[in-house]
mmCIF file of C-alpha atoms in Angstrom:
data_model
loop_
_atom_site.group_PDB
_atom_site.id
_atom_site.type_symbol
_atom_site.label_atom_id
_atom_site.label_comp_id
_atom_site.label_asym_id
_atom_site.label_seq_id
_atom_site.Cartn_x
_atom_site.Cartn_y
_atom_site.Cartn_z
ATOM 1 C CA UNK A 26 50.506 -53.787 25.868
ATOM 2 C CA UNK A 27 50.818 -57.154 24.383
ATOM 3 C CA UNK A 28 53.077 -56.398 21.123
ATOM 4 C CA UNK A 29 53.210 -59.916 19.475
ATOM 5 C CA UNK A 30 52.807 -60.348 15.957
ATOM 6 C CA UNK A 31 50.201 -62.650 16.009
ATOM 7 C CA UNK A 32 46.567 -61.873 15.729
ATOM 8 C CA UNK A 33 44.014 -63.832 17.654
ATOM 9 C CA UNK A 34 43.527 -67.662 16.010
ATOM 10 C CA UNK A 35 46.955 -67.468 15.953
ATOM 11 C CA UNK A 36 48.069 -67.062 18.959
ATOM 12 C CA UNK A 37 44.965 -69.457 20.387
ATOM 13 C CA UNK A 38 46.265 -71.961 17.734
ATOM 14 C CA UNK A 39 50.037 -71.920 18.666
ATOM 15 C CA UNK A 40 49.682 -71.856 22.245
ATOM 16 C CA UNK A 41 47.169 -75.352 21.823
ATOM 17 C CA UNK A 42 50.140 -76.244 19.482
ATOM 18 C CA UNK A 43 52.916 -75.889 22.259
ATOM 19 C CA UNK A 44 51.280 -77.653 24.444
ATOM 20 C CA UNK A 45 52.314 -80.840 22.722
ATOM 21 C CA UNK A 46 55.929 -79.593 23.383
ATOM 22 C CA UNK A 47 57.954 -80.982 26.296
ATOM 23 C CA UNK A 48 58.962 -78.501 29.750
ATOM 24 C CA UNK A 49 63.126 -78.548 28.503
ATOM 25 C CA UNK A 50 62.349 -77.513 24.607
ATOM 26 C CA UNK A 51 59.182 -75.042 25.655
ATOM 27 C CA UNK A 52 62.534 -73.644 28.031
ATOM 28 C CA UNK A 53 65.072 -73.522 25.553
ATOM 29 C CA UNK A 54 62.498 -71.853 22.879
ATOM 30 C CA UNK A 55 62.027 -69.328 25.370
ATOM 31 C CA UNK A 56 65.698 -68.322 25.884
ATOM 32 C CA UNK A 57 66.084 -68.042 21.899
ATOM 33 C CA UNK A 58 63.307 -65.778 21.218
ATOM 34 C CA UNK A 59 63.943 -63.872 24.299
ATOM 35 C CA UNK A 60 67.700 -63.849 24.065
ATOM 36 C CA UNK A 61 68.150 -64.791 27.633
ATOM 37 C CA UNK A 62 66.670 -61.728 28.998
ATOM 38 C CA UNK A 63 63.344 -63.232 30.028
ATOM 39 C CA UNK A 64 63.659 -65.749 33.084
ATOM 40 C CA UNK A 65 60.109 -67.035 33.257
ATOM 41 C CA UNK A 66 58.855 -68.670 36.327
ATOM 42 C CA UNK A 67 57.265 -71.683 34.442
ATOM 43 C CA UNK A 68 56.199 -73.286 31.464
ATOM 44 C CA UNK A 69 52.751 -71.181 31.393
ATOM 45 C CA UNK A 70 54.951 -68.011 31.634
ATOM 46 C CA UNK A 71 57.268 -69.233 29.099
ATOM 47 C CA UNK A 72 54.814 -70.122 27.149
ATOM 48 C CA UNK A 73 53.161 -65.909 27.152
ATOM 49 C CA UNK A 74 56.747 -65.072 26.574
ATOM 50 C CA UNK A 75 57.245 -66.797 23.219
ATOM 51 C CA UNK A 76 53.905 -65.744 21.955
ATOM 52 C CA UNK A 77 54.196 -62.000 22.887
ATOM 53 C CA UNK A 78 57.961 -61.989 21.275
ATOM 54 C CA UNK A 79 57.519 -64.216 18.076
ATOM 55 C CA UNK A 80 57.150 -61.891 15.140
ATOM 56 C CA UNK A 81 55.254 -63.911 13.801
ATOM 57 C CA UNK A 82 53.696 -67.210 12.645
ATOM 58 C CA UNK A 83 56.490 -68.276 10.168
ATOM 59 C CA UNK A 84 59.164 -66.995 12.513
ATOM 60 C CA UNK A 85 57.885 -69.084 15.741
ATOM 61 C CA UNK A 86 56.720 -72.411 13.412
ATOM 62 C CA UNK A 87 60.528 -72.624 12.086
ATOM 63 C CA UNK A 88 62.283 -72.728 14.982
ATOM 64 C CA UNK A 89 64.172 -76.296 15.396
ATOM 65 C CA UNK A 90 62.376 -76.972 18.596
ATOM 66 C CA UNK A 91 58.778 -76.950 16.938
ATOM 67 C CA UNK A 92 59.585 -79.886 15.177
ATOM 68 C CA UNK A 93 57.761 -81.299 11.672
ATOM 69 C CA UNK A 94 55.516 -84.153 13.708
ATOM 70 C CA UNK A 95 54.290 -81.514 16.348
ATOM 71 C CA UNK A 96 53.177 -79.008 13.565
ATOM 72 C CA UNK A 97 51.613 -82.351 12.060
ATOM 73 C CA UNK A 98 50.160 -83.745 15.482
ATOM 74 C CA UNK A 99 48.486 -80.483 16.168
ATOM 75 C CA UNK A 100 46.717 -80.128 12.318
ATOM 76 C CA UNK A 101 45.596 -83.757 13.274
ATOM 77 C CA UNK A 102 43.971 -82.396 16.268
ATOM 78 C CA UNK A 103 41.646 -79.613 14.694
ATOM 79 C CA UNK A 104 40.576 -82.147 11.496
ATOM 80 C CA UNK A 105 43.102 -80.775 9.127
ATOM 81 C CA UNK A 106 44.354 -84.312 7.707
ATOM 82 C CA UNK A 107 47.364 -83.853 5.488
ATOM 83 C CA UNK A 108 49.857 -86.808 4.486
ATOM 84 C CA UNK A 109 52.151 -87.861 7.082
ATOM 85 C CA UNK A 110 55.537 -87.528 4.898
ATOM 86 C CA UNK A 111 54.167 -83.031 4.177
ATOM 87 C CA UNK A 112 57.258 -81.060 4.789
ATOM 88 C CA UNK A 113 57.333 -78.976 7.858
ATOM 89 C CA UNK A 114 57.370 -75.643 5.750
ATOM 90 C CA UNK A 115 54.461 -77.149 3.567
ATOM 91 C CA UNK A 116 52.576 -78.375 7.378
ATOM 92 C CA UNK A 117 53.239 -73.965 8.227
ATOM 93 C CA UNK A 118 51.927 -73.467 5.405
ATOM 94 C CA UNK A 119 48.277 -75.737 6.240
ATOM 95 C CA UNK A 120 48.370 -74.222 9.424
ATOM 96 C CA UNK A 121 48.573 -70.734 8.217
ATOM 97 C CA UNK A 122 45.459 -71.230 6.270
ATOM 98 C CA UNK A 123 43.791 -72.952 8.976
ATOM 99 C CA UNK A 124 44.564 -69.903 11.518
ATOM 100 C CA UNK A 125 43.285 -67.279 8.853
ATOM 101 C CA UNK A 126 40.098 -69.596 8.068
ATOM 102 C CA UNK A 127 39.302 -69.390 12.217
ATOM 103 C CA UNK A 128 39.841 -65.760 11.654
ATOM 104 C CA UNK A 129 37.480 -65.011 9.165
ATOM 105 C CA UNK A 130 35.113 -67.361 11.146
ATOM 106 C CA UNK A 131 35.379 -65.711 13.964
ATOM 107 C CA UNK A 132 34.736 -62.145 12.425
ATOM 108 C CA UNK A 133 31.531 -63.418 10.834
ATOM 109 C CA UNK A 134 30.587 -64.779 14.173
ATOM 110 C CA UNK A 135 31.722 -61.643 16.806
ATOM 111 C CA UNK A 136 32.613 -58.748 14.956
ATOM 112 C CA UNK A 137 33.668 -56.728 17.504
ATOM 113 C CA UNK A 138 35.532 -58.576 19.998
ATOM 114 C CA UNK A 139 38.300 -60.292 17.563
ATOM 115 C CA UNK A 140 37.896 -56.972 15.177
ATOM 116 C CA UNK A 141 39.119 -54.557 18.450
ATOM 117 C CA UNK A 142 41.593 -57.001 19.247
ATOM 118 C CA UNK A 143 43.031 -56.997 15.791
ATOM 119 C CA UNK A 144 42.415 -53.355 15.423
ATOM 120 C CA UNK A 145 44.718 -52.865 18.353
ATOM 121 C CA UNK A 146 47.444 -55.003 17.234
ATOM 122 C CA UNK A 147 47.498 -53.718 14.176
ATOM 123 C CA UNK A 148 47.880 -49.761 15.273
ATOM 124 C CA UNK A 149 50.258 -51.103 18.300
ATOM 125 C CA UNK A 150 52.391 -51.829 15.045
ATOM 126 C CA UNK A 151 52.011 -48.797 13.162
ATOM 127 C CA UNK A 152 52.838 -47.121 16.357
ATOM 128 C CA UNK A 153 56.215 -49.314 16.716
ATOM 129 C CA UNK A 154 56.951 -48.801 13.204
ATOM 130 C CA UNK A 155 56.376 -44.780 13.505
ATOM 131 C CA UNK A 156 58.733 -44.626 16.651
ATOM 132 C CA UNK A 157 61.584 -46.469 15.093
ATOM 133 C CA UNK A 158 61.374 -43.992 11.545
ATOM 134 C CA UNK A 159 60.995 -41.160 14.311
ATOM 135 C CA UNK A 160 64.338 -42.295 15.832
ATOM 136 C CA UNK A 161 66.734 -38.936 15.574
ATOM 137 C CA UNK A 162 70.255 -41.036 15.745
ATOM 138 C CA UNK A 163 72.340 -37.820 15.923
ATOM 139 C CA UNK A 164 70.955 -37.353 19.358
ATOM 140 C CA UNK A 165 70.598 -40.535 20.500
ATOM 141 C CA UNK A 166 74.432 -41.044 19.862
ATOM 142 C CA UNK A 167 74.982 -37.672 21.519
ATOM 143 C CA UNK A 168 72.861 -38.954 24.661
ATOM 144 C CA UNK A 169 74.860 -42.142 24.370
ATOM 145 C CA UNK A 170 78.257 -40.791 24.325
ATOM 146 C CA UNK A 171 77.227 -38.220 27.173
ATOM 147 C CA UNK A 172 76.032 -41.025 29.610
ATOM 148 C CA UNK A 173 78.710 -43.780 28.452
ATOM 149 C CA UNK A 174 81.955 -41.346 28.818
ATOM 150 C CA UNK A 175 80.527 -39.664 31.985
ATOM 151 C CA UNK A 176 79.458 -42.850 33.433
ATOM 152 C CA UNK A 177 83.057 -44.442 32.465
ATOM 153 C CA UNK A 178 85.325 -41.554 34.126
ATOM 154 C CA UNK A 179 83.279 -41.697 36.558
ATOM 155 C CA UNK A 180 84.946 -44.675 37.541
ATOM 156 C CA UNK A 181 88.323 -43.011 37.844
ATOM 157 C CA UNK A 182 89.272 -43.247 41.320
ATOM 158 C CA UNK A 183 91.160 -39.908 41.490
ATOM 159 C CA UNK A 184 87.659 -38.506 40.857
ATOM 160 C CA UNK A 185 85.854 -39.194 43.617
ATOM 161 C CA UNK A 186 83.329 -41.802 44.643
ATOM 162 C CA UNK A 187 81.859 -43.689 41.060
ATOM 163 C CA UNK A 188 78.373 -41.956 40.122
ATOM 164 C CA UNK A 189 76.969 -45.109 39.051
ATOM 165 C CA UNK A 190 77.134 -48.750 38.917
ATOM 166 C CA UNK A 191 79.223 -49.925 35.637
ATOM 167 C CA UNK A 192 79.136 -53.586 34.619
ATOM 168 C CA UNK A 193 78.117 -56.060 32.508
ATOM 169 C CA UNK A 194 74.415 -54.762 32.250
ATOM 170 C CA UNK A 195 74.632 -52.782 29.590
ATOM 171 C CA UNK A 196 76.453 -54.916 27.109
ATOM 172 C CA UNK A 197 75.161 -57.592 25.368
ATOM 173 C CA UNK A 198 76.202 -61.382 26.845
ATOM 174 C CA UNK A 199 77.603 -62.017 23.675
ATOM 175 C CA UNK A 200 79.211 -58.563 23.411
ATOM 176 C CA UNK A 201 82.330 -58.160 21.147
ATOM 177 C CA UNK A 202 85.761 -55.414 22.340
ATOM 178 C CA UNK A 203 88.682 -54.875 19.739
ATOM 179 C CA UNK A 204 91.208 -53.230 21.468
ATOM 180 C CA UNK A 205 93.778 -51.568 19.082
ATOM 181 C CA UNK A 206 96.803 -49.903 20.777
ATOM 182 C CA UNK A 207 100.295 -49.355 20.767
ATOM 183 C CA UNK A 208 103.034 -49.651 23.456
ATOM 184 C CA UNK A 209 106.368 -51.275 22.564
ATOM 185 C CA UNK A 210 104.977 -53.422 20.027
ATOM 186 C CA UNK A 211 101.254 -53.601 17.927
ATOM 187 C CA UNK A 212 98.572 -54.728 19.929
ATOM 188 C CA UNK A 213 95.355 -55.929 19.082
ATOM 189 C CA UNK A 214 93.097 -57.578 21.350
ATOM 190 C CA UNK A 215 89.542 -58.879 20.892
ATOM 191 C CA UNK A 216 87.535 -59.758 24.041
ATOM 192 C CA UNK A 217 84.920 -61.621 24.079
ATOM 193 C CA UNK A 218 81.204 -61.308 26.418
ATOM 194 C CA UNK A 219 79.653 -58.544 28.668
ATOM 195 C CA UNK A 220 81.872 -59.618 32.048
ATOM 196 C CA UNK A 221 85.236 -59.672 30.070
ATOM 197 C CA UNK A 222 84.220 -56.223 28.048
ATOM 198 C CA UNK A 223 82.716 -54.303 30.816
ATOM 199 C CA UNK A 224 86.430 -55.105 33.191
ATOM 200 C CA UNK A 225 88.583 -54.181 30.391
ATOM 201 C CA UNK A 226 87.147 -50.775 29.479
ATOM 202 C CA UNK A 227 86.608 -50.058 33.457
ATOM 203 C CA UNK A 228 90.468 -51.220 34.178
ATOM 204 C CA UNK A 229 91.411 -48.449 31.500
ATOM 205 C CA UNK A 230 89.841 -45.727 33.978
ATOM 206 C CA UNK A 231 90.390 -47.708 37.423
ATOM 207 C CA UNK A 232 93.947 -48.887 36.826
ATOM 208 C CA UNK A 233 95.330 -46.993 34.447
ATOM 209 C CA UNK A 234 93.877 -43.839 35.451
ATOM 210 C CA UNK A 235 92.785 -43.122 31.692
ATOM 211 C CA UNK A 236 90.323 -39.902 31.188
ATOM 212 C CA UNK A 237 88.667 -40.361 27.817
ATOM 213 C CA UNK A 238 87.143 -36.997 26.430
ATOM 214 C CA UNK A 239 84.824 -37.260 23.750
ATOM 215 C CA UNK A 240 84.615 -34.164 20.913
ATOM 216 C CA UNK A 241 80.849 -34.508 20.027
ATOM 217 C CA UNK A 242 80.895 -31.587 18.098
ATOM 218 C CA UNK A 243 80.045 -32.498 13.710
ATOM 219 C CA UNK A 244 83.420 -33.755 13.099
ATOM 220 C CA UNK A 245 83.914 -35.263 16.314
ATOM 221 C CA UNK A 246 80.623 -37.948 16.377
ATOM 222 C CA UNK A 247 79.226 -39.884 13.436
ATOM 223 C CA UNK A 248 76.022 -42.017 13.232
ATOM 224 C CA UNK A 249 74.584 -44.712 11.006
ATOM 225 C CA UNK A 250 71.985 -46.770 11.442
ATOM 226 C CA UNK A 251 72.219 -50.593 9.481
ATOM 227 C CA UNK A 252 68.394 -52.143 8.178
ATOM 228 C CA UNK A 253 68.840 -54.669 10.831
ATOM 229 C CA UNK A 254 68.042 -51.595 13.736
ATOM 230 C CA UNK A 255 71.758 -51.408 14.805
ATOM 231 C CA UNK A 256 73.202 -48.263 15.207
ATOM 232 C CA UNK A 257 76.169 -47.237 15.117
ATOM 233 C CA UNK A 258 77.804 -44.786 16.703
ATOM 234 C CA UNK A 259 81.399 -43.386 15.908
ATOM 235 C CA UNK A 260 83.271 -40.685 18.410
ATOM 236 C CA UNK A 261 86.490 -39.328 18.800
ATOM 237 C CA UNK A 262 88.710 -37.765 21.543
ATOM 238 C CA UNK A 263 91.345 -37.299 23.856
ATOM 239 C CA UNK A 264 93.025 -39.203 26.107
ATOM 240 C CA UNK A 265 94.407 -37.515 29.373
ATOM 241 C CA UNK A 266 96.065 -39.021 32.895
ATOM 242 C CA UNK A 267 95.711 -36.201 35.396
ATOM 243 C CA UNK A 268 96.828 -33.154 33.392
ATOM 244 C CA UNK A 269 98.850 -34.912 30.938
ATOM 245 C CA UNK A 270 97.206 -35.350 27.140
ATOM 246 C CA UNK A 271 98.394 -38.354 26.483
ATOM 247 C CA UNK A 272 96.836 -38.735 22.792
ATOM 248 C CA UNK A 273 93.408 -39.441 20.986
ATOM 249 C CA UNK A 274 90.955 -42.028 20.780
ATOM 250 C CA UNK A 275 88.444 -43.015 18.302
ATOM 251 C CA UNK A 276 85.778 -45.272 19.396
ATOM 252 C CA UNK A 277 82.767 -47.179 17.300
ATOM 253 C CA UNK A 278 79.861 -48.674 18.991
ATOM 254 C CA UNK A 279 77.512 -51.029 17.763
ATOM 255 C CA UNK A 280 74.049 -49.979 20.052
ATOM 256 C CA UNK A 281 71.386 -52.724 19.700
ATOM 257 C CA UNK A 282 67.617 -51.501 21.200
ATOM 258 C CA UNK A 283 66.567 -53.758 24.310
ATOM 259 C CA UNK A 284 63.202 -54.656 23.716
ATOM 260 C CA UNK A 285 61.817 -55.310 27.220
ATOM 261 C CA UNK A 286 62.892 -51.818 28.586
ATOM 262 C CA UNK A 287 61.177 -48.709 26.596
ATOM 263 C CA UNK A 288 64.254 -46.873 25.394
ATOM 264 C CA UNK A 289 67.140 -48.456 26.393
ATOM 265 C CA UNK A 290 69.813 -49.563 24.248
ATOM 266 C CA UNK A 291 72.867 -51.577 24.696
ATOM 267 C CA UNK A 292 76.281 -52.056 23.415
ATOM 268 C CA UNK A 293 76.567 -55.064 20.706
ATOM 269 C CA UNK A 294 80.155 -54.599 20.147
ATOM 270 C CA UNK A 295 82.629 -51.715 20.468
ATOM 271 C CA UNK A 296 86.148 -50.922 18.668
ATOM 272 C CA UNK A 297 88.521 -48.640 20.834
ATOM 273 C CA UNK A 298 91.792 -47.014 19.068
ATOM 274 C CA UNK A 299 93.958 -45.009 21.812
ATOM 275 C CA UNK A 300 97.075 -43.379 19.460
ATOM 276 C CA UNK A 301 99.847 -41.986 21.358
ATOM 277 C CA UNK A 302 100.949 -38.004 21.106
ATOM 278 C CA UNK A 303 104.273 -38.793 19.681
ATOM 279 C CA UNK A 304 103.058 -40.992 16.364
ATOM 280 C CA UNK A 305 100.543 -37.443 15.356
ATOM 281 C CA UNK A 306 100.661 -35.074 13.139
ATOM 282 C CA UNK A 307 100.744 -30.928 14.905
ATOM 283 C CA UNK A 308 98.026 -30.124 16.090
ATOM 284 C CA UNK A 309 95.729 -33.152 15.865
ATOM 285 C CA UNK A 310 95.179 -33.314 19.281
ATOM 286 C CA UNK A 311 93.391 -29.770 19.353
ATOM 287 C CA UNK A 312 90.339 -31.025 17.490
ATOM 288 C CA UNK A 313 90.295 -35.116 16.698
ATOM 289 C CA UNK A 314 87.736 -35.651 14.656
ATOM 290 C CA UNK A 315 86.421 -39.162 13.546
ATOM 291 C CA UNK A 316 87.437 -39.612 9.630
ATOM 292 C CA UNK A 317 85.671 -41.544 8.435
ATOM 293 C CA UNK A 318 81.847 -41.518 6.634
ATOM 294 C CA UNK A 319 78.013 -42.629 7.843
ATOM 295 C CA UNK A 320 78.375 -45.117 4.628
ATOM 296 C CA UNK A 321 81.572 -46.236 6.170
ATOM 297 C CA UNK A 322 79.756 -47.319 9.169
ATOM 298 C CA UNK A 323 77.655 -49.505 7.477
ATOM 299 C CA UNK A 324 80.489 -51.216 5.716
ATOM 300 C CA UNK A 325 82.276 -51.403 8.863
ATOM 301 C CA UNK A 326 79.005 -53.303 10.039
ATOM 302 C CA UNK A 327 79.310 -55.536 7.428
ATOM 303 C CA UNK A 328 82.612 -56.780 8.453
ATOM 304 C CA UNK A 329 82.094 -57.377 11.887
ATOM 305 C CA UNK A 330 79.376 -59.622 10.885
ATOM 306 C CA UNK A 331 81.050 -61.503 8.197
ATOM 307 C CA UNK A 332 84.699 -61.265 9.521
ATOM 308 C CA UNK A 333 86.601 -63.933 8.529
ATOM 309 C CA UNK A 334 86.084 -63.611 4.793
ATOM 310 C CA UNK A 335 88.847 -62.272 3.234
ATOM 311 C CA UNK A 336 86.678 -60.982 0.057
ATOM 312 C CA UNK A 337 84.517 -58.607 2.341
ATOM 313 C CA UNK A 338 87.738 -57.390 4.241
ATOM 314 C CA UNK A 339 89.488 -56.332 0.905
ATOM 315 C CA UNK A 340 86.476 -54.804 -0.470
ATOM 316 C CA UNK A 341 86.224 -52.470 2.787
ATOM 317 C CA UNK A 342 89.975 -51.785 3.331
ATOM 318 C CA UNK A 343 88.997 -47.915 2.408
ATOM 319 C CA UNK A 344 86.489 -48.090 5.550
ATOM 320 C CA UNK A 345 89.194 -49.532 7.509
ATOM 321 C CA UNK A 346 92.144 -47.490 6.762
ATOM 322 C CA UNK A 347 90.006 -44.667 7.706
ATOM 323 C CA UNK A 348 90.271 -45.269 11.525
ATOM 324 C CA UNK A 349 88.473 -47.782 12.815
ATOM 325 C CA UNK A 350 90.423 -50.101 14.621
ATOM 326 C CA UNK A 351 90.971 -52.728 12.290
ATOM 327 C CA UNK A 352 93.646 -52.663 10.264
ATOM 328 C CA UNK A 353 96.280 -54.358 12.121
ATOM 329 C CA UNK A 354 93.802 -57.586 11.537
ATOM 330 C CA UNK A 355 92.073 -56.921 8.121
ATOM 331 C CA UNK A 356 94.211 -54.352 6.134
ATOM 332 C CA UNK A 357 97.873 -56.174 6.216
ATOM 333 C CA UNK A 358 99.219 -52.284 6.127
ATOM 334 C CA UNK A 359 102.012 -52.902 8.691
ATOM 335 C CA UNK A 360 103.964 -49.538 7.710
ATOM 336 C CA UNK A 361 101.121 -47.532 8.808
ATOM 337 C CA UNK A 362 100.455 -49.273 12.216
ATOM 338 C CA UNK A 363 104.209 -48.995 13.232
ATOM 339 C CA UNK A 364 104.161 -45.317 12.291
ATOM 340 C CA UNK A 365 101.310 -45.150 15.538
ATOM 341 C CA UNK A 366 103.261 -45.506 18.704
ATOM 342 C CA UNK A 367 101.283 -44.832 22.131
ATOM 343 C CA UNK A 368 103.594 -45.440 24.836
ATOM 344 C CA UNK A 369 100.981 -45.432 28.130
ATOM 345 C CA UNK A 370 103.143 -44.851 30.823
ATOM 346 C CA UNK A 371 102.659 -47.518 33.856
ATOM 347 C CA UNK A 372 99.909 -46.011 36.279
ATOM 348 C CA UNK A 373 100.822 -43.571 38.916
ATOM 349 C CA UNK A 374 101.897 -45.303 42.041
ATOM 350 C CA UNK A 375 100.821 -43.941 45.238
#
């Protein structure tokens, strides 16, 4: 099912209008509005791709490599004369009309044909739309933590064989790791991309011999999901090495839905806080729970996309000092981090 946001004229009218677009920026608009994840054979098949993925008109028009004189060249074309110096977003704006003009054309001419076609797009939407307020993110972060923690222990060599592949598949390419720990001295570490990510978190299991146990009970798991259709998903739990409890963890994950495979989601960015047993207070370990709020989350999101200013980073410092793996970068409180030692001891030699 085609589930561009285009109706008909338009999507006659833009592909005529990327035709006057060379091989190398048809390509390259490809790869943006697919985000990599679409390798199509050639230009005709790159071509379906950016029409079925493009929003819509405004969003696919904008792009740099749709430049001003191409939007103008095209009008030219189909007899809609406009003065050469027209802005591009005035030229979207000409061609806009021009599509909806062909539209109401064509519905005059063939009612049914265009009106089915437009009928279908329209309740393909509604349907889209319905599924994503239908979402239930409890479970889904439930079902995520089952099949991430499972899938990641199941690495652990003193566990048997692995029960599936792990790698850099289900991250992101541009996928973001902040590793907050503590040995002999503070460490945080950010890692950058789905190869560097997906070999940390597996040399935690496969090297270090790390079993991470998730509490997914109420306290244990919190979700939040941001406008943008990122959810996020906050867990705690305990860290063990063979029957040793070594101390907790409390992870966040930023999930991301993958639109070319029907409910799949992958990880955007992940925080990952391991405390040691010696820096907790009694009886912690029984029950970790993650502390901090679904409205937290969303702040939280807020400053992983607009880290670097220091206004944003104040203003969420409650967020942060709540747990979530940031404060030896954002919150300046040195006192508390050196109060949370986690000496991991070197993995067992054999």
């Amino acid at each position: 099912v085609e589930m561009s946001g285009l109706s008909y004229p338009e999507m006659e009218g833009c592909r005529n209008l990327l035709g006057l677009l060379d091989n190398d920026d048809i390509m390259a608009l490809c790869d943006t509005i697919t985000n990599r994840l679409v390798q199509p054979e050639d230009r005709q098949d790159a071509v379906r791709a950016i029409l079925m993925y493009s929003q819509s008109v405004e969003e696919l028009l904008r792009r740099k490599k749709v430049h001003r004189e191409v939007i103008f060249k095209y009008l030219a074309t189909q007899g809609v004369i406009v003065p050469p110096a027209t802005e591009k977003h005035n030229l979207i704006q000409h061609a806009k009309d021009y599509w909806k003009k062909q539209l109401h054309l064509k519905l005059k001419e063939t009612p049914e044909p265009v009106k089915t076609e437009d009928v279908r797009l329209f309740q393909q939407q509604e349907k889209e739309d319905k599924k994503a307020e239908k979402v239930d993110f409890r479970r889904l972060g439930e079902e995520f933590c089952h099949w991430f923690f499972e899938l990641l222990n199941s690495q652990n060599p003193f566990l048997g064989p692995p029960q599936d592949e792990w790698g850099p598949q289900h991250f992101w390419h541009d996928v973001k790791l902040r590793f907050y720990y503590n040995t002999s001295e503070q460490n945080v570490i950010d890692y950058y991309g789905a190869e560097i990510v997906s070999l940390r978190l597996l040399s935690l299991v496969k090297e270090e011999y790390l079993f991470l146990s998730p509490n997914l009970d109420s306290h244990g798991l919190k979700c939040a999901s941001s406008p943008h259709g990122l959810v996020m998903v906050g867990v705690a739990g305990t860290v063990h090495r063979g029957n040793t409890c070594l101390g907790i963890f409390e992870q966040i994950f930023g999930l991301i839905r993958c639109p070319f495979v029907e409910n799949t989601w992958k990880i955007k960015f992940t925080n990952l806080r391991i405390i040691g047993e010696g820096s907790l207070a009694p009886g912690t370990l029984t029950k970790p729970a993650i502390t901090f709020e679904p409205s937290d989350l969303e702040a939280f999101y807020n400053v992983i996309t607009l880290c670097g200013t220091n206004e944003v980073q104040l203003n969420v410092k409650q967020a942060l000092d709540s747990g979530t793996g940031d404060q030896a970068l954002c919150s300046g409180d040195e006192a508390l981090l050196n109060k949370r030692e986690l000496s991991l001891p070197n993995p067992l030699k054999h």
